[in-house]
PDB file of C-alpha atoms in Angstrom:
ATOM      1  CA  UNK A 383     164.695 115.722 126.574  1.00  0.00           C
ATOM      2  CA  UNK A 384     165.426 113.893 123.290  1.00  0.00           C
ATOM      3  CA  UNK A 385     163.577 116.516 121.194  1.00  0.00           C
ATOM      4  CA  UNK A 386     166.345 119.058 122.655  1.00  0.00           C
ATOM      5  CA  UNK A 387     169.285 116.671 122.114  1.00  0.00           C
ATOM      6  CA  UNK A 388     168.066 115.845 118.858  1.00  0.00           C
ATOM      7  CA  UNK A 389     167.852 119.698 117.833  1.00  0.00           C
ATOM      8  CA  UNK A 390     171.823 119.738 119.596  1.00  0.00           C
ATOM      9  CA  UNK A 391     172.796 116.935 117.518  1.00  0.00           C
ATOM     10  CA  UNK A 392     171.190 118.099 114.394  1.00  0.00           C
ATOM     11  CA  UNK A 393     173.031 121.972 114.726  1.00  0.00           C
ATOM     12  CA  UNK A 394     176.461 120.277 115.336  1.00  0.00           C
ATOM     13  CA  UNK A 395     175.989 118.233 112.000  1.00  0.00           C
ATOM     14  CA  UNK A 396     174.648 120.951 109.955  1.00  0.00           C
ATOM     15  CA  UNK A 397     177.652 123.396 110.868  1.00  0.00           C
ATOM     16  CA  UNK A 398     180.295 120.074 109.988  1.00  0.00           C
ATOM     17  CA  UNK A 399     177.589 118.921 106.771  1.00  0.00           C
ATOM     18  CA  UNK A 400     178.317 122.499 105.813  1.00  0.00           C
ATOM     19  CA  UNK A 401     182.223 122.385 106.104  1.00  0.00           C
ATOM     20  CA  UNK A 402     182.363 119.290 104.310  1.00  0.00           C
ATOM     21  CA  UNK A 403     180.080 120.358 101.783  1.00  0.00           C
ATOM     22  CA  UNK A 404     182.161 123.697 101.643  1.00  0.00           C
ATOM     23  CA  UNK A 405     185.431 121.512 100.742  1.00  0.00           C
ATOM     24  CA  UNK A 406     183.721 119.801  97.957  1.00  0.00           C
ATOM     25  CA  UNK A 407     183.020 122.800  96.437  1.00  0.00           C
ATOM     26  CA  UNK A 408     186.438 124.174  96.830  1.00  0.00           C
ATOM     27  CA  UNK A 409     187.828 121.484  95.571  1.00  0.00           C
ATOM     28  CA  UNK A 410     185.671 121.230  92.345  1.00  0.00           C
ATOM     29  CA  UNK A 411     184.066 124.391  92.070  1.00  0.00           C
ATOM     30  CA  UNK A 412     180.422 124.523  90.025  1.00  0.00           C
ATOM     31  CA  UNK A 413     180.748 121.130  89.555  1.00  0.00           C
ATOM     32  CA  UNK A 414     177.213 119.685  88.477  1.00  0.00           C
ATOM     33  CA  UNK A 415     177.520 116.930  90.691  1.00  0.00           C
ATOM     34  CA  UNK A 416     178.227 118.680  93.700  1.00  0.00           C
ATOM     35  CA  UNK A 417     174.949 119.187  94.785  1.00  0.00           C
ATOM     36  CA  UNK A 418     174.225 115.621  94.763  1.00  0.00           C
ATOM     37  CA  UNK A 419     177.315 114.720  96.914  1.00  0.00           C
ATOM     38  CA  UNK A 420     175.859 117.834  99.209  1.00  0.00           C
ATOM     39  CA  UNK A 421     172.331 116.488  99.498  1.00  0.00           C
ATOM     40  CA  UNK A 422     174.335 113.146 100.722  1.00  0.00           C
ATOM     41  CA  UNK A 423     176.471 114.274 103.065  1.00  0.00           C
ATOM     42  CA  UNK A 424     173.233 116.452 104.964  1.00  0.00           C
ATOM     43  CA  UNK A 425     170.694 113.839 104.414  1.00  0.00           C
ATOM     44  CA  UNK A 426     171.850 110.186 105.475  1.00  0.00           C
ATOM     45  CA  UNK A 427     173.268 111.391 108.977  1.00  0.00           C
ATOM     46  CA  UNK A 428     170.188 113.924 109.414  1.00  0.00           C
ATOM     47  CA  UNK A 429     167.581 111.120 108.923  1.00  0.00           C
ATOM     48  CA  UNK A 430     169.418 109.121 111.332  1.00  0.00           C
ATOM     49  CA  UNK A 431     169.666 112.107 114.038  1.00  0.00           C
ATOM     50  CA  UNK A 432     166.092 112.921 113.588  1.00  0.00           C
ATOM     51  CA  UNK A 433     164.514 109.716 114.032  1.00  0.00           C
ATOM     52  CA  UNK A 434     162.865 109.741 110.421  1.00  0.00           C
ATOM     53  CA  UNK A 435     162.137 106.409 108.616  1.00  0.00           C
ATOM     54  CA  UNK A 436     162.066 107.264 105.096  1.00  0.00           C
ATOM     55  CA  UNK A 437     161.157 104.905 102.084  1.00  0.00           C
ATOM     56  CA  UNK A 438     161.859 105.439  98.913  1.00  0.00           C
ATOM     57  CA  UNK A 439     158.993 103.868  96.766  1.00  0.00           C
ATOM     58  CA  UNK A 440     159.653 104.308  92.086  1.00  0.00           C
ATOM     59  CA  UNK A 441     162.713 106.291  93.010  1.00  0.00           C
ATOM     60  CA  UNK A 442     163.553 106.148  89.119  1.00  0.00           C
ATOM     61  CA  UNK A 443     164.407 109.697  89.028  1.00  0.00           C
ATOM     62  CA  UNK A 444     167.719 108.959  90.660  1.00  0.00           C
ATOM     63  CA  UNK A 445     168.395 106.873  87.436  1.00  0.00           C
ATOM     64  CA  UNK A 446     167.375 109.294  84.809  1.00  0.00           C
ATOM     65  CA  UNK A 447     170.059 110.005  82.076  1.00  0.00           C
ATOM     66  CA  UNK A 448     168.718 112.934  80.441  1.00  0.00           C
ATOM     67  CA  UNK A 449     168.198 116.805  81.020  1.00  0.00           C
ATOM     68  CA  UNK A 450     164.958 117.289  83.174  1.00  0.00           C
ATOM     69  CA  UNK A 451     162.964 120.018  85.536  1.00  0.00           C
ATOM     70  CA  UNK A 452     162.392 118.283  88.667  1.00  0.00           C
ATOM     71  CA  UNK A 453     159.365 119.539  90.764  1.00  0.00           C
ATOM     72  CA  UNK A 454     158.782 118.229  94.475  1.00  0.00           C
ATOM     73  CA  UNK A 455     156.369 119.230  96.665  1.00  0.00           C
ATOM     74  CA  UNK A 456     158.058 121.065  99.472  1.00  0.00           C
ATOM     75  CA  UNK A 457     156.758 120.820 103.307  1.00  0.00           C
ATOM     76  CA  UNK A 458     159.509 122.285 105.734  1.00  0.00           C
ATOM     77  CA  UNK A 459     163.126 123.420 106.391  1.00  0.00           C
ATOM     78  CA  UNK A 460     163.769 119.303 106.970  1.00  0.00           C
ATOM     79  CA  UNK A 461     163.258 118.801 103.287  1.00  0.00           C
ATOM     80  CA  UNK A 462     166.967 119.790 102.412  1.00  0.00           C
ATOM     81  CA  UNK A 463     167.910 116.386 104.363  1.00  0.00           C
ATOM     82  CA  UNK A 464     164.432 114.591 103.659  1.00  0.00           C
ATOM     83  CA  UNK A 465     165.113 114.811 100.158  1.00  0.00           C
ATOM     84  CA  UNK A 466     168.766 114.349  99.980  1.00  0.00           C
ATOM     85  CA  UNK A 467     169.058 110.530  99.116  1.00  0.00           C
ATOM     86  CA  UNK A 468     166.668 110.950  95.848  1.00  0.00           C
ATOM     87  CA  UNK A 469     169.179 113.876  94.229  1.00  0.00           C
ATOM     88  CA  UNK A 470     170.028 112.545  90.829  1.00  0.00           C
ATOM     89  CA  UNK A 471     173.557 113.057  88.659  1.00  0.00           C
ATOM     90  CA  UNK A 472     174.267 116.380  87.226  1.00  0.00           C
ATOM     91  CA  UNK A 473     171.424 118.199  89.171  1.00  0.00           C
ATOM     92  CA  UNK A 474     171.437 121.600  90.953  1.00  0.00           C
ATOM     93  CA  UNK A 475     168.212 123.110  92.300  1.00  0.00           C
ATOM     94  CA  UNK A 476     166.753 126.811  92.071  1.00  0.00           C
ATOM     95  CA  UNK A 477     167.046 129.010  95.175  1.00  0.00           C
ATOM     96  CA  UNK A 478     166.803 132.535  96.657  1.00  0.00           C
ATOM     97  CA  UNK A 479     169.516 135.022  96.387  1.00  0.00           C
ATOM     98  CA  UNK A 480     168.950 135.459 100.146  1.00  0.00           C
ATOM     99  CA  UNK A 481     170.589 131.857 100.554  1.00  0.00           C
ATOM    100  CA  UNK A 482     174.144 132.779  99.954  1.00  0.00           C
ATOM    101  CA  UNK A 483     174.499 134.476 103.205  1.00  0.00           C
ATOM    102  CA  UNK A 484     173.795 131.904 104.867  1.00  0.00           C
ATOM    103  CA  UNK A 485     177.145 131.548 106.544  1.00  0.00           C
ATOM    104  CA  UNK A 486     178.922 127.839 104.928  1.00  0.00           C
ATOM    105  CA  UNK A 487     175.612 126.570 103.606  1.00  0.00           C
ATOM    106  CA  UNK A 488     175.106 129.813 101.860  1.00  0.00           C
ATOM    107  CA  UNK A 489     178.838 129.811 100.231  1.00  0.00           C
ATOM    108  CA  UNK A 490     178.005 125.664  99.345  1.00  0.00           C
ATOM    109  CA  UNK A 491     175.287 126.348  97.899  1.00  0.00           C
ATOM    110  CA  UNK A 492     176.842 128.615  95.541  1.00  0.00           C
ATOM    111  CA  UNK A 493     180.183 126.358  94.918  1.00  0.00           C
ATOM    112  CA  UNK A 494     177.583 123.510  94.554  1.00  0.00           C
ATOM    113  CA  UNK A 495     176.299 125.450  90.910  1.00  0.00           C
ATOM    114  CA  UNK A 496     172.967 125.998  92.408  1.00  0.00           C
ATOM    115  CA  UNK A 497     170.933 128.389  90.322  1.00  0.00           C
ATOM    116  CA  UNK A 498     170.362 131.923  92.738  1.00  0.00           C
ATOM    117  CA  UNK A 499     167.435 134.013  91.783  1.00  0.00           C
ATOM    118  CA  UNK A 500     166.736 137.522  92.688  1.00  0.00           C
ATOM    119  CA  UNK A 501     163.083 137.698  93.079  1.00  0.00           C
ATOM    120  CA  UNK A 502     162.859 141.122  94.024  1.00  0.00           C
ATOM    121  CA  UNK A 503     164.618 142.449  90.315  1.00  0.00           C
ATOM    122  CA  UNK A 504     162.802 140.702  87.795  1.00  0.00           C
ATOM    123  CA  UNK A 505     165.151 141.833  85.255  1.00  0.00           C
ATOM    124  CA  UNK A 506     167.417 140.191  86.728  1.00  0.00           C
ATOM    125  CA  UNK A 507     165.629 136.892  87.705  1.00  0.00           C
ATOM    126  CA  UNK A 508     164.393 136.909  84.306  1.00  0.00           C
ATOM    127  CA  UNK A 509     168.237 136.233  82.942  1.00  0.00           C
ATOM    128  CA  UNK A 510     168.692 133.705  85.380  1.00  0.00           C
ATOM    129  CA  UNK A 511     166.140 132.018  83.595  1.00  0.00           C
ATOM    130  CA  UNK A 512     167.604 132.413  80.404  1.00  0.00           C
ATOM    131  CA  UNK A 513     170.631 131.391  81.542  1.00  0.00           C
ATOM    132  CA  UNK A 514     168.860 127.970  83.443  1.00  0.00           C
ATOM    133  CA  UNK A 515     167.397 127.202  80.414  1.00  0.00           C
ATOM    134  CA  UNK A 516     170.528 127.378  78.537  1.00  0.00           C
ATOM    135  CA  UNK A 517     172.169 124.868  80.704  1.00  0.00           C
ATOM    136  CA  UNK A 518     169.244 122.186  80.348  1.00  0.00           C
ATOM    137  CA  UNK A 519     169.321 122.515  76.650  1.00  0.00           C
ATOM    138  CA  UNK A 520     172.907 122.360  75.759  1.00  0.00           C
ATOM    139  CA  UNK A 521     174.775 121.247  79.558  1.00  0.00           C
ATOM    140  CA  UNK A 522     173.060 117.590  80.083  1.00  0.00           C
ATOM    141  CA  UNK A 523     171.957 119.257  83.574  1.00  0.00           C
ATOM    142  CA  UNK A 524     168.617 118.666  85.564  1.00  0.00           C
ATOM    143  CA  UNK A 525     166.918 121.540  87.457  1.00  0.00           C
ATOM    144  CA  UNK A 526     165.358 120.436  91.231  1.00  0.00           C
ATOM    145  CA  UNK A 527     162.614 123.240  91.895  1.00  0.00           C
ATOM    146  CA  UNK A 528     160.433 123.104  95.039  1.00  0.00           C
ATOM    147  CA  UNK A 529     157.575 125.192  92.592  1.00  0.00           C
ATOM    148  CA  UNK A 530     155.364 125.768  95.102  1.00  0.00           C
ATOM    149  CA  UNK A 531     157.642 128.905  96.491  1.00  0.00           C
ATOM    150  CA  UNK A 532     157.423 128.064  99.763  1.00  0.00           C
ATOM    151  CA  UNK A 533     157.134 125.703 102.651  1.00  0.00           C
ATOM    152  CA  UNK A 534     153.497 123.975 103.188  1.00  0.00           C
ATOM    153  CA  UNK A 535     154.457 123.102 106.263  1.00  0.00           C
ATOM    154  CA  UNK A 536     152.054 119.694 106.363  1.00  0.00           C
ATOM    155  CA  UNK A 537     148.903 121.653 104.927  1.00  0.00           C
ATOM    156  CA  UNK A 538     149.613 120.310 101.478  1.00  0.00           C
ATOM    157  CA  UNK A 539     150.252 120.792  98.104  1.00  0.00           C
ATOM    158  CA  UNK A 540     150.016 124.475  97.702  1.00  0.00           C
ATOM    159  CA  UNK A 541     149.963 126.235  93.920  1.00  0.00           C
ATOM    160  CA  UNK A 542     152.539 125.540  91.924  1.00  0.00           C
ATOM    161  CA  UNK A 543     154.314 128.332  90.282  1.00  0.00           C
ATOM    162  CA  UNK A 544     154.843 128.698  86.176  1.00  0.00           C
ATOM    163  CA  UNK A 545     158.822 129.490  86.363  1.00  0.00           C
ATOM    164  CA  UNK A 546     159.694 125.585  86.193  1.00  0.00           C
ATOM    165  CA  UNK A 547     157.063 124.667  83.891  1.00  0.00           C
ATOM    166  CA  UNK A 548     158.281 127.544  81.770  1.00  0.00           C
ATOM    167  CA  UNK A 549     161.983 126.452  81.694  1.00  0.00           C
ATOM    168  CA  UNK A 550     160.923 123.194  80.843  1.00  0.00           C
ATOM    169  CA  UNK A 551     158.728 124.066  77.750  1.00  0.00           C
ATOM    170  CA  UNK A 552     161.455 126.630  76.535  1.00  0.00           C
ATOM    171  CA  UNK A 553     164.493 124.161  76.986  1.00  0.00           C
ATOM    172  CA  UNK A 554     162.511 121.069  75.582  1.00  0.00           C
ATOM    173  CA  UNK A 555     162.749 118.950  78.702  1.00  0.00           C
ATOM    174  CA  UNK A 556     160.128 116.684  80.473  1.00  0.00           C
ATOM    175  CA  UNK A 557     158.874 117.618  83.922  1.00  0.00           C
ATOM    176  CA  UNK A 558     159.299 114.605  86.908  1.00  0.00           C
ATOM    177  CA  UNK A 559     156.995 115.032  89.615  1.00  0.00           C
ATOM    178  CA  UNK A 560     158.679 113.590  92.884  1.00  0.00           C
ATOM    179  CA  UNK A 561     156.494 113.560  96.201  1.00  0.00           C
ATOM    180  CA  UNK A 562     156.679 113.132  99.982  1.00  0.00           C
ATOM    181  CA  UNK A 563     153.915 112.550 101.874  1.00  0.00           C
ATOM    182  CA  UNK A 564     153.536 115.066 104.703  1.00  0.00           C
ATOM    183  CA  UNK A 565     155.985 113.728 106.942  1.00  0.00           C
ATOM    184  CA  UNK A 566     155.388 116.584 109.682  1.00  0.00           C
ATOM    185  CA  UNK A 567     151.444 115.982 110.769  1.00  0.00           C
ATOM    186  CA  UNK A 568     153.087 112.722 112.197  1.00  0.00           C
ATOM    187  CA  UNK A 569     156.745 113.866 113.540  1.00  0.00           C
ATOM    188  CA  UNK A 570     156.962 113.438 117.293  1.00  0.00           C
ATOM    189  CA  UNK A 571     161.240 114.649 117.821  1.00  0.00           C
ATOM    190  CA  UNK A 572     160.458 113.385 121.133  1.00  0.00           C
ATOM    191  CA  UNK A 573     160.002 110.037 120.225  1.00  0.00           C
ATOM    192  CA  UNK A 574     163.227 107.430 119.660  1.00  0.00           C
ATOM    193  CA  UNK A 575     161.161 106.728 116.002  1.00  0.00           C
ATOM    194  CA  UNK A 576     159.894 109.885 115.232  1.00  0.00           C
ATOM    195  CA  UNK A 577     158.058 109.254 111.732  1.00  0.00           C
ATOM    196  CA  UNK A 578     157.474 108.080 108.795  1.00  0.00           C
ATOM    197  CA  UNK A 579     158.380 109.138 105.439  1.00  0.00           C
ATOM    198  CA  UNK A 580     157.874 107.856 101.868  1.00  0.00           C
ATOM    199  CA  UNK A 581     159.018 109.476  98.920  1.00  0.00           C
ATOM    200  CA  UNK A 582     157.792 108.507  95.496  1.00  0.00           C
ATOM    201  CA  UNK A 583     158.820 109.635  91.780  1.00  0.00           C
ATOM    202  CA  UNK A 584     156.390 109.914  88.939  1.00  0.00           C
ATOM    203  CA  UNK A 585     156.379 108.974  85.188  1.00  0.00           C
ATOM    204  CA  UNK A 586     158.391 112.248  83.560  1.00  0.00           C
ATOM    205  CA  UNK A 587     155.353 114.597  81.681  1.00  0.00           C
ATOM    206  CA  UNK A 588     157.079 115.068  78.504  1.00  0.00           C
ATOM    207  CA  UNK A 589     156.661 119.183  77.183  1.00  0.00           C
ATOM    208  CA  UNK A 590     157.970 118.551  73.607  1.00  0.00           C
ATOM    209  CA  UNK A 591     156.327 120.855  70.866  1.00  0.00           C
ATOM    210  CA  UNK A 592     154.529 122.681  73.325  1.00  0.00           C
ATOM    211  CA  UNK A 593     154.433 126.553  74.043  1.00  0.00           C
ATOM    212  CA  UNK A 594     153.868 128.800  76.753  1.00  0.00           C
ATOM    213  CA  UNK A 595     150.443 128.919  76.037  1.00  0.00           C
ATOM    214  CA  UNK A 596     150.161 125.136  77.286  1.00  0.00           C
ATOM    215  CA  UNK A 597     151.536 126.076  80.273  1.00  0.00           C
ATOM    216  CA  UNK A 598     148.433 126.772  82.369  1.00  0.00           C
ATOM    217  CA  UNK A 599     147.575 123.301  81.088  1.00  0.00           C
ATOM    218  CA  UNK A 600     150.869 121.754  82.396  1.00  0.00           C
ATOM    219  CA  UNK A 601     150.714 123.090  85.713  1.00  0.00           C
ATOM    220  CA  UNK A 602     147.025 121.870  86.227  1.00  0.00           C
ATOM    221  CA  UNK A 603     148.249 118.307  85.300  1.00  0.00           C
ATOM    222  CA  UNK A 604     150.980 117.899  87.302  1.00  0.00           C
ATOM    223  CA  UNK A 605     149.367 119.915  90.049  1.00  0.00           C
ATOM    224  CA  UNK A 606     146.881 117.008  90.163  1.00  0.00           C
ATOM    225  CA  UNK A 607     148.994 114.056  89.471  1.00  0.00           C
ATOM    226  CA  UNK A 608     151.241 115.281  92.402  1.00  0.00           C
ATOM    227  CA  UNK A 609     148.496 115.823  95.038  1.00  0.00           C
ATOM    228  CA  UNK A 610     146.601 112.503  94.382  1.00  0.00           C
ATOM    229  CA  UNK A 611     150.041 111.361  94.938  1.00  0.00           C
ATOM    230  CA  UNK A 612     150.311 113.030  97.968  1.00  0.00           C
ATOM    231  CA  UNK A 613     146.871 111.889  99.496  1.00  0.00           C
ATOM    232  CA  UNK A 614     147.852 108.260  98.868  1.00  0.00           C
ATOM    233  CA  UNK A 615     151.421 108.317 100.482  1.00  0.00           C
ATOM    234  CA  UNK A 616     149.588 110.196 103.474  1.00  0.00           C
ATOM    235  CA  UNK A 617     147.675 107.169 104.183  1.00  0.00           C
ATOM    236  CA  UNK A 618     150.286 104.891 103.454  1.00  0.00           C
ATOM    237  CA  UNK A 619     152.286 106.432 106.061  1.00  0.00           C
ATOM    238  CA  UNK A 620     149.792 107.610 108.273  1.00  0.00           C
ATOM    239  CA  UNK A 621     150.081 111.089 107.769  1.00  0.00           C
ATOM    240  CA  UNK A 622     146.402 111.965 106.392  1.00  0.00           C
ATOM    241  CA  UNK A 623     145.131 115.057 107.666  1.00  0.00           C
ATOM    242  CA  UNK A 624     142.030 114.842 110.164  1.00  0.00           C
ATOM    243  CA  UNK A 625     139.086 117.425 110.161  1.00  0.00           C
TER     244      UNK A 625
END
């Protein structure tokens, strides 16, 4: 019975998260900060709905000052609120084209200066890059890429992808790692405290003077600084994976 109110609850607030978020944007259209406000206004009433504890452990990334590609590991459609309190300033995220018809979020999303790729035309996805890397050079943005390119869904980390790690290189930026342990082994909706969630940012892995040869290198790094990262908040929270 609660898992079904819960899921009630949680619909009503994401249609009147996305109205509000839809006014910001209409109000201040491409802002840079929108996204931020965004992530707010869906996460801190979402965590509450769903029963989620979450902990925010290093969360220095909310703090950072400068231009940066942020890569988080991403484990289900809950991340967009899971994730929502750790959104630094001046950051939009990298998304699907497919998003924007979304009805409200999809329209939010856009207003909010998120970057929209079209995967299927890599011409064009290829200028969206460009233009991404543009705005971390010369716009004193940050880019928030889930870069494993889709949902693990508790398994773990899955591959990364090179896009990020190329945008970084090319605009001169540092990568920041920022994990979640795999808050859905443990989720029980039907439970007045449904889980536990911890949420941890790592040192930023600076990319100056490097190429896109050094990319393969990159990824491997913060491919493993990330999943050891992982593994330990799993068995802080009691999340780890039994076999």
């Amino acid at each position: 019975m609660l898992f079904f109110l819960r899921m009630l609850l949680l619909a009503v607030h994401f249609v009147i998260a996305s109205v509000v978020g839809l006014l910001i944007g209409l109000c201040r259209p491409f802002n840079p900060d929108n996204s931020r406000w965004c992530a707010r206004v869906y996460g801190i009433p979402a965590m509450w709905i769903l029963g989620l504890r979450v902990k925010l452990e290093d969360d220095t990334v909310r703090d950072h000052q400068r231009s940066a590609v942020i890569v988080a590991n991403h484990i289900s459609n809950y991340d967009l609120m899971v994730f929502g309190l750790t959104v630094p300033k001046r950051t939009v995220s990298l998304g699907k084209k497919s998003l924007k018809w979304i009805p409200l979020f999809g329209q939010l999303y856009w207003l909010a200066g998120n970057v929209l790729v079209d995967r299927g035309n890599a011409i064009k996805a290829k200028k969206a890059m460009l233009t991404t890397t543009d705005t971390l050079q010369h716009k004193d943005m940050s880019l928030w890429v889930f870069a494993e390119g889709t949902r693990g869904h508790g398994k773990g980390l899955q591959p990364l992808k090179k896009g990020a790690f190329l945008m970084a290189i090319n605009a001169g930026v540092p990568i920041i790692p920022i994990c979640s342990n795999n808050y859905v082994r443990g989720m029980r909706l039907n439970r007045w405290h449904s889980g536990n969630v911890i949420i941890r940012s790592l040192p930023p892995i600076p990319t100056t003077g490097m190429t896109s040869a050094d990319v393969p290198a990159l990824m491997a790094d913060c491919q493993a600084r990330m999943a050891a990262c992982i593994d330990e908040l799993d068995r802080k929270a009691g999340t780890t994976l039994t076999r």
